[in-house]
Amino acid sequence: MHIERPEGLDEALAALAADPHATLLAGGTDLMVEVNLTHRRPASVVALRRVPELREWDERMIGAGVSWARMESGPVTGLAQLARTVGSPQIRAVGTLGGNLGTASPAGDALPWLAALDAEVVLASDRGRRRLAWDEFLLGPKRTARQPGELIVGVQLPEALPPHQAFAKVGVRQAMVIATVNCCVVRDADGATRVALGAVGPTVRRARRAEALVSGTVRPSAAVLDRFEALVREEIAPIDDHRASAAYRRHAAGVLARRTLERCWS
Amino acid sequence: MSEVLVQRPTVRGGVGESVPRPDAVPKVTGRFDFLGDLHAEGMVWGATRRAWLPRARLVRVDVTPALTMRGVHAALTQDDVPGHRYQGQKVTDQPVLAEGEVRTWGEPVAVVAADDPETARRAADAIIVELDELEPLTDLDEALARGSVFRHVRVRRGDPDARGEVVVEDTYTTATQDPAALGTEAGLAVPDGLGGLDLWGPTQWTHVDRTQLAACLGLSPEQVRVQPCRLGGAFGSREDLSLQTHLGMLALRLGRPVKMVYDRTESFVGHVKRHGARMRYRHEADRAGRLVRVEAQLLLDGGPYELTSSAVVANSSYFALGPYRCQRVEVDGYALRTNNPPSGAMRGFGANQPCFAAEAQMDRLAEALGLDPLELRLRNAIGPGDHLATTGQLIEHPLPTAEVIRSVAAIPLPDALAPADDDPRRLPGGTGLTTPRDRVVRGVGYAVGLKNLQFSEGFDDYAEARVELTAEGARVHTAAIEVGQGMVTIIAQVVRSTLGVSQVEVAFDHTGRIGSAGSTSASRQTQMAGNAALEAATVVRTQALERLGGDHLDDAGVWRGEQLLAPLAELVADGPIEHHVRYRHRPTQQPDADGQGALHVDFCVAAHRAVVDVDPDLGLVRVVEIAIAQDVGRALNPQQLHGQIEGGIAQGMGHAIMEEVVLDAGVIRNASFTDYLLPTCLDAPEVEAVLVEQPSPWGPFGAKGMAELPTMSATPAVVAAVRAATGRALTRAPVRPEDVVGDLR
Ligand SMILES: Cc1cc2nc3c(=O)[nH]c(=O)nc-3n(C[C@H](O)[C@H](O)[C@H](O)COP(=O)(O)OP(=O)(O)OC[C@H]3O[C@@H](n4cnc5c(N)ncnc54)[C@H](O)[C@@H]3O)c2cc1C
C-alpha cells in the first residue's frame, strides 16, 4: 500500500491529481473500521492530517479537518450540540467534519445541521474549486458528488448564522450511539425555520411543509405544533432495521422535531 | 533451635480485608499479557473460514486456492481432524469443522495457517465453499412442535388439585444476550516436539477442555497440556471450546506454534450466548396472597449443539418461580435445538430468564390482590426449614430471602430529579438532548433472585489444590481459572488466614501438574477452590506445628506459647511442607421423574430495587440507581464483592434496556459493538449495596459464591421500574423504545 503524507493543500491536491482514486484518510474513525472489517482495502492512501489549511475555521468556512472536539467547544451552537453526541472523547479527538461528509452515512450527525443551515460543501482538485449545495453533494446513502481527484476543503456557511439552532438525537444509550433519528432545527430572527432529519431516509431530509407551517409564526400554538409534528412524519421515509422499526422512527422524528423546535425559543 | 523473644506478627491480607488484586496495576497500565498478547518463536497465524448461511448442505470445500497462496502453510477441513471429529462438554455433537451440513450462521468450515494474520485471512477467504441453502429452524414453538429438543425437564410437586382464586398469566420473552467479554477469543498452540502440545486458549475449566482436545486431536490427555489463561472476561462464554481444536490441528500438522485472534465480529459467532427464551406462566394465589399454583412452560433456544443447554434448562426449571413457597408447581422446561447461534452458560446459567418472567408475575399478582409487591414476596419468601417449591429440597443452610427484601427496601430512595437539574447526562436520552425535564416520569421496581451454587443433579463436583510452605512463604497451586473475578485474591486471603503467614502466592498450574479444580462458573470457586486451599493449608499448618512441637504459626515462624521455636526458613530447611487436597462438596441427587430430590448443594438470594427515569414519548430510559441487598455468607473481600455487584448490575440492566443479539432468521444483525449496545459509564447507574452476612456452614470462613445474583434480578427490577413509570405491560427484555411508546401503527 502506498501512502502520501502531504503537508499542505497544494501538495495534497497534487498527490490526488497523480492518483485520483487514492483513498483519503482524515481521522480514520470510519475508514479504519471499514479496513478492519475488510469492506475496504485501499491500494493507496493520501493522509490529510498534516494539511494545515483543512484545519482552518473562520466566520464563513469550517475546514474539513476540524475535529469534533473543536466543534464541541466552538461558537456554533447547533454544531457544538451535535459534536458532543458523536462517539466517545477518543473518537471526537480525531474524527473530523470532512470525514463525516466523506462517509455520508444516512445517520451522520453533521448532516442534519448542514441541511438545516443550507450550507455548502467546498470541494477542490488541482483544477480548482467548486461549491455544492448540501443536497447537490449528498446523493444517497454513502454516496456523494465528490469526483475522483477531489477532496472536501470544508463547509461554507451562510452569510449570517441563524440565532437559534438546536440539535437532538435519539439512540438507546446515554452517549456514544449511532442515531436512530437525529434532527436539527434552526430559526432566523424573522422566524424563518428550517428542519432537517437524519436516519429517516436514504439521506438527510428537510421537512419543508413543516417548516412553512411554523416559519413566521412567533410562537406556534399547541394545535400548530401538533400539525407540525404530523407533517414531519409525512415528509420522511424511514425503514425497519436492526436499530429500530420504521414506525418508531416515524413517531420519534415527530416528537424530536417538535421538541427541537421548541428549544429554539426557550 | 533459636530462642528469640519477638512480638507475634498479625497476618496481613487475610480474610475480611479489601486486599487489592495482584494483577490490578498491570492490567490498568497495559503491562498484563492477555491471551491476545501471547507470542512464541516461529509462530504462524491461523484464520477461520466460516459459513454465511444459518443452515445449508455443505456441497464442497476446496482449499487448493488457499494452499497455492504465498505464505500459506496449511488449510484444513473436517477431513483433517486427527481424532474424534465432534466436540462438546456433555455430548460431543459439535463438529470441529462443518461436516455434511452447516447448522448455524458463522459455523467454521475450514482453518488456515499463514505467515501473518492478513495473509491468513485472505487465504481463508480464498477457500471455495459451496453451500446449498436449507430452511433454518429458528422459532422456539416450531422447534418444540417438531420435537427438536435437547432436554425436557419436568417438575411436578404438590397437590395437583390445588387452585387459587386470583390468577395472572402471560407469555414473556427474553432475547439472546451476548456475554461480550472485552477480550475476544485468542489462543496459542505450541507443539512440544514429542507429538503433544501446550495450549493457551480462552477457558474456564482447563481439564474439561483437555478431555475434548485430546479426543479430537487423537492424543492422550497427558500429551495435551492446557495452560491457565489470561482472560479478558468470560461470563460463561469460555466454558465451551472455540478456537482451541483448530489451533491444535494446525500446530500438530505444521509442527510449529500457531496463534489465532478473533476480531469482534468473529467473536460474536465464536462464543456461546445466553439462551433467548419464551416463557408461558400462570400464577394462582389465594386471597391472603399465598401462592397456590404456578404453571410454567419454558422454551430455551439452544442453537444447534447441546453444549451446556441440558444443564442450563435444569436451572431454569428448578428456579422457575424464585424464592417462594407454593402448593402446586408444574414446570416444563425445554432446551431446544434450532439453527440460531449456539447458546450456553452465561452468568446466572438459566436462572435469569425465568426470574424475569416470574418476578413480573409476582408484581401482577400483587396488583390483582391489591397488595404491596414486597409484602406479597415476603408472605411467600422461603428460608431455612422450607422446601424449594419446585424440587422439594429442604433448605438446610442460611437463605436470607426475607432479609434481603427488607434490607433493600430500607435503603433510602435517591432524590427526585431536581427542578434545576438539567445536566443532560442525568436525563433520558443523555447527550442527545432529547428530553426536557418536565417530560420525565420516574418509576421504582423490585425483583428478587434465587440461584443454586456449585454443580447440581448428582455431578461429582470437586476442586484440587496444593499448598506448599517454603522459606519465602506459602504457594497455592490450582488449576482453577481466574477470569477476572478475583479468585486469585480470595484464595490467597483464605490461605493467609488459615496458615497465619502473610506471604502467599497463587500459582496457576496447567493440566499436567495438578488435577481439576472444576469450572470457574456456577459461583463455584470461592467455595470450591477456596475450600480446597483452606483444607490443604490447614494440614500444612498442622504439619508445621508438629515438626517442632509448636502451637502457633505466623510470619515469624513456629511458636510454642510466647517462644519462637524457629523462623520459617529453619522450619523448612529439610524441604517444603506441602499438602494436596481434592475437595468435594456434599453429594447432590439426581432428579426423579417429577424433578424431585436434593439436587443442589446450596442456594443464594439477592433483591434489587431499580429507580428509572423514563421519557414515555420517546421510550427512552435512564436507570438512575440500583439498590441491592445480597446474600454473601461472609464478606471475605468487601471491595471485590462490590466490584462483582456493580459489574453484575451493569450486565443485568444492560439486558433490561439495550443488550440484545438481534436475530433475523438465524442471522445476527448486530455483530459489533457499534450495534450490540453495552452500557457506557453514563448508562451504568449509581449502585447502593448492602451485604447480608449469614455465614455459610460450609464455605471458607462462612463465605458463599455470589457473583451471578447481581446480574439476575437486576434485569426484572429495571423492567418493573419502567412498567411502574409507564403502565405498560412490557413482557419482553430488553425493553425497546418502541415497546415503551406502544401503539405504533
Ligand atoms: C466508536 C465510533 C463512534 C462513532 N460515533 C459517531 C456518531 O455518534 N455520529 C457520527 O456521525 N459518526 C460517528 N462515528 C463515525 C465517524 O467517527 C465520523 O463519521 C467521523 O466524522 C469520520 O471522520 P474521520 O476524520 O475519522 O474520517 P475518516 O475515517 O478518515 O474518513 C471517512 C471517509 O471520508 C473520506 N474523507 C475524509 N476526509 C476527507 C476529505 N477532506 N475530503 C474527502 N473525503 C474525505 C475518507 O476517504 C473516508 O471515505 C463513529 C465512529 C466510531 C468508530
Coordinates of C-alpha atoms and ligand atoms in Angstrom, one line a residue, chain A residues 16 22-34 40 46 48 54 63-68 71 82-88 91-92 94-105 107-111 122-123 137 144 146 150-154 169 173 175-179 182, chain B residues 673-674, ligand 1:
Chain A
L16 CA -4.6 13.4 -5.7
A22 CA -6.4 7.3 -3.8
T23 CA -8.3 6.8 -0.6
L24 CA -8.4 9.9 1.6
L25 CA -7.6 9.4 5.3
A26 CA -8.5 12.0 7.9
G27 CA -9.2 10.8 11.5
G28 CA -9.7 7.3 10.3
T29 CA -12.6 6.6 12.6
D30 CA -14.8 5.5 9.6
L31 CA -12.1 4.4 7.3
M32 CA -10.2 2.2 9.6
V33 CA -13.3 0.4 10.8
E34 CA -14.0 -0.4 7.2
R40 CA -12.3 -1.7 2.0
V46 CA -3.5 10.2 0.9
L48 CA -4.7 14.6 5.3
L54 CA -8.0 21.9 6.3
G63 CA -12.3 23.3 7.4
A64 CA -12.8 19.6 6.7
G65 CA -10.1 18.7 9.1
V66 CA -11.7 20.3 12.1
S67 CA -12.2 17.7 14.8
W68 CA -15.4 17.0 16.8
M71 CA -16.6 21.8 17.1
L82 CA -24.2 17.6 17.7
A83 CA -20.5 17.2 18.1
R84 CA -21.0 16.4 21.8
T85 CA -23.1 13.4 20.8
V86 CA -20.5 11.9 18.4
G87 CA -18.8 8.7 19.7
S88 CA -16.5 8.9 22.7
I91 CA -13.4 9.5 18.6
R92 CA -14.1 13.2 19.0
V94 CA -9.6 12.6 15.9
G95 CA -12.8 12.3 13.9
T96 CA -13.5 15.2 11.5
L97 CA -16.3 17.1 9.9
G98 CA -14.8 16.2 6.4
G99 CA -14.8 12.6 7.3
N100 CA -18.4 12.7 8.3
L101 CA -19.3 14.3 5.0
G102 CA -17.0 11.9 3.1
T103 CA -18.7 8.9 4.6
A104 CA -22.2 10.4 4.1
S105 CA -23.9 7.8 6.3
A107 CA -27.2 8.7 10.2
G108 CA -24.2 11.0 10.1
D109 CA -24.7 13.6 12.8
A110 CA -23.3 16.6 11.0
L111 CA -25.6 16.2 8.1
V122 CA -16.5 23.2 -0.8
L123 CA -14.5 20.7 -3.0
F137 CA -23.4 17.0 -2.6
T144 CA -21.6 11.9 -2.6
R146 CA -17.2 14.1 -4.9
E150 CA -11.3 16.0 -5.4
L151 CA -11.2 16.5 -1.7
I152 CA -13.5 18.3 0.6
V153 CA -11.9 21.5 1.8
G154 CA -14.7 22.4 4.2
K169 CA -30.5 12.7 18.6
R173 CA -27.7 4.9 25.1
A175 CA -23.9 8.6 24.8
M176 CA -21.8 7.0 22.1
V177 CA -24.6 5.7 20.0
I178 CA -25.5 5.9 16.3
A179 CA -28.6 7.9 15.7
N182 CA -31.3 12.9 14.5
Chain B
F673 CA -20.0 -3.1 19.4
T674 CA -21.4 -0.4 17.2
Ligands
LIG1 C1 -16.7 4.3 18.1 C2 -17.2 5.2 17.0 C3 -18.3 6.1 17.2 C4 -18.8 6.9 16.3 N1 -19.9 7.7 16.6 C5 -20.4 8.5 15.6 C6 -21.5 9.3 15.9 O1 -22.0 9.3 17.1 N2 -22.0 10.1 14.9 C7 -21.5 10.1 13.7 O2 -22.0 10.9 12.8 N3 -20.4 9.3 13.4 C8 -19.9 8.5 14.3 N4 -18.8 7.7 14.0 C9 -18.3 7.8 12.6 C10 -17.1 8.7 12.4 O3 -16.4 8.9 13.6 C11 -17.5 10.0 11.9 O4 -18.1 9.9 10.6 C12 -16.2 10.9 11.6 O5 -16.7 12.2 11.4 C13 -15.4 10.5 10.5 O6 -14.3 11.3 10.4 P1 -12.8 10.9 10.2 O7 -11.9 12.1 10.2 O8 -12.4 9.9 11.2 O9 -12.9 10.2 8.8 P2 -12.1 9.1 8.1 O10 -12.4 7.7 8.6 O11 -10.6 9.4 8.0 O12 -12.7 9.2 6.6 C14 -14.1 8.9 6.4 C15 -14.4 8.9 4.9 O13 -14.3 10.3 4.5 C16 -13.3 10.4 3.5 N5 -12.7 11.7 3.7 C17 -12.1 12.1 4.9 N6 -11.6 13.3 4.8 C18 -12.0 13.8 3.5 C19 -11.8 15.0 2.8 N7 -11.2 16.0 3.4 N8 -12.3 15.0 1.6 C20 -12.9 14.0 1.0 N9 -13.1 12.8 1.6 C21 -12.6 12.7 2.9 C22 -12.4 9.2 3.6 O14 -11.8 8.8 2.4 C23 -13.4 8.2 4.1 O15 -14.1 7.6 3.0 C24 -18.3 6.9 15.0 C25 -17.2 6.1 14.7 C26 -16.7 5.2 15.7 C27 -15.5 4.4 15.4

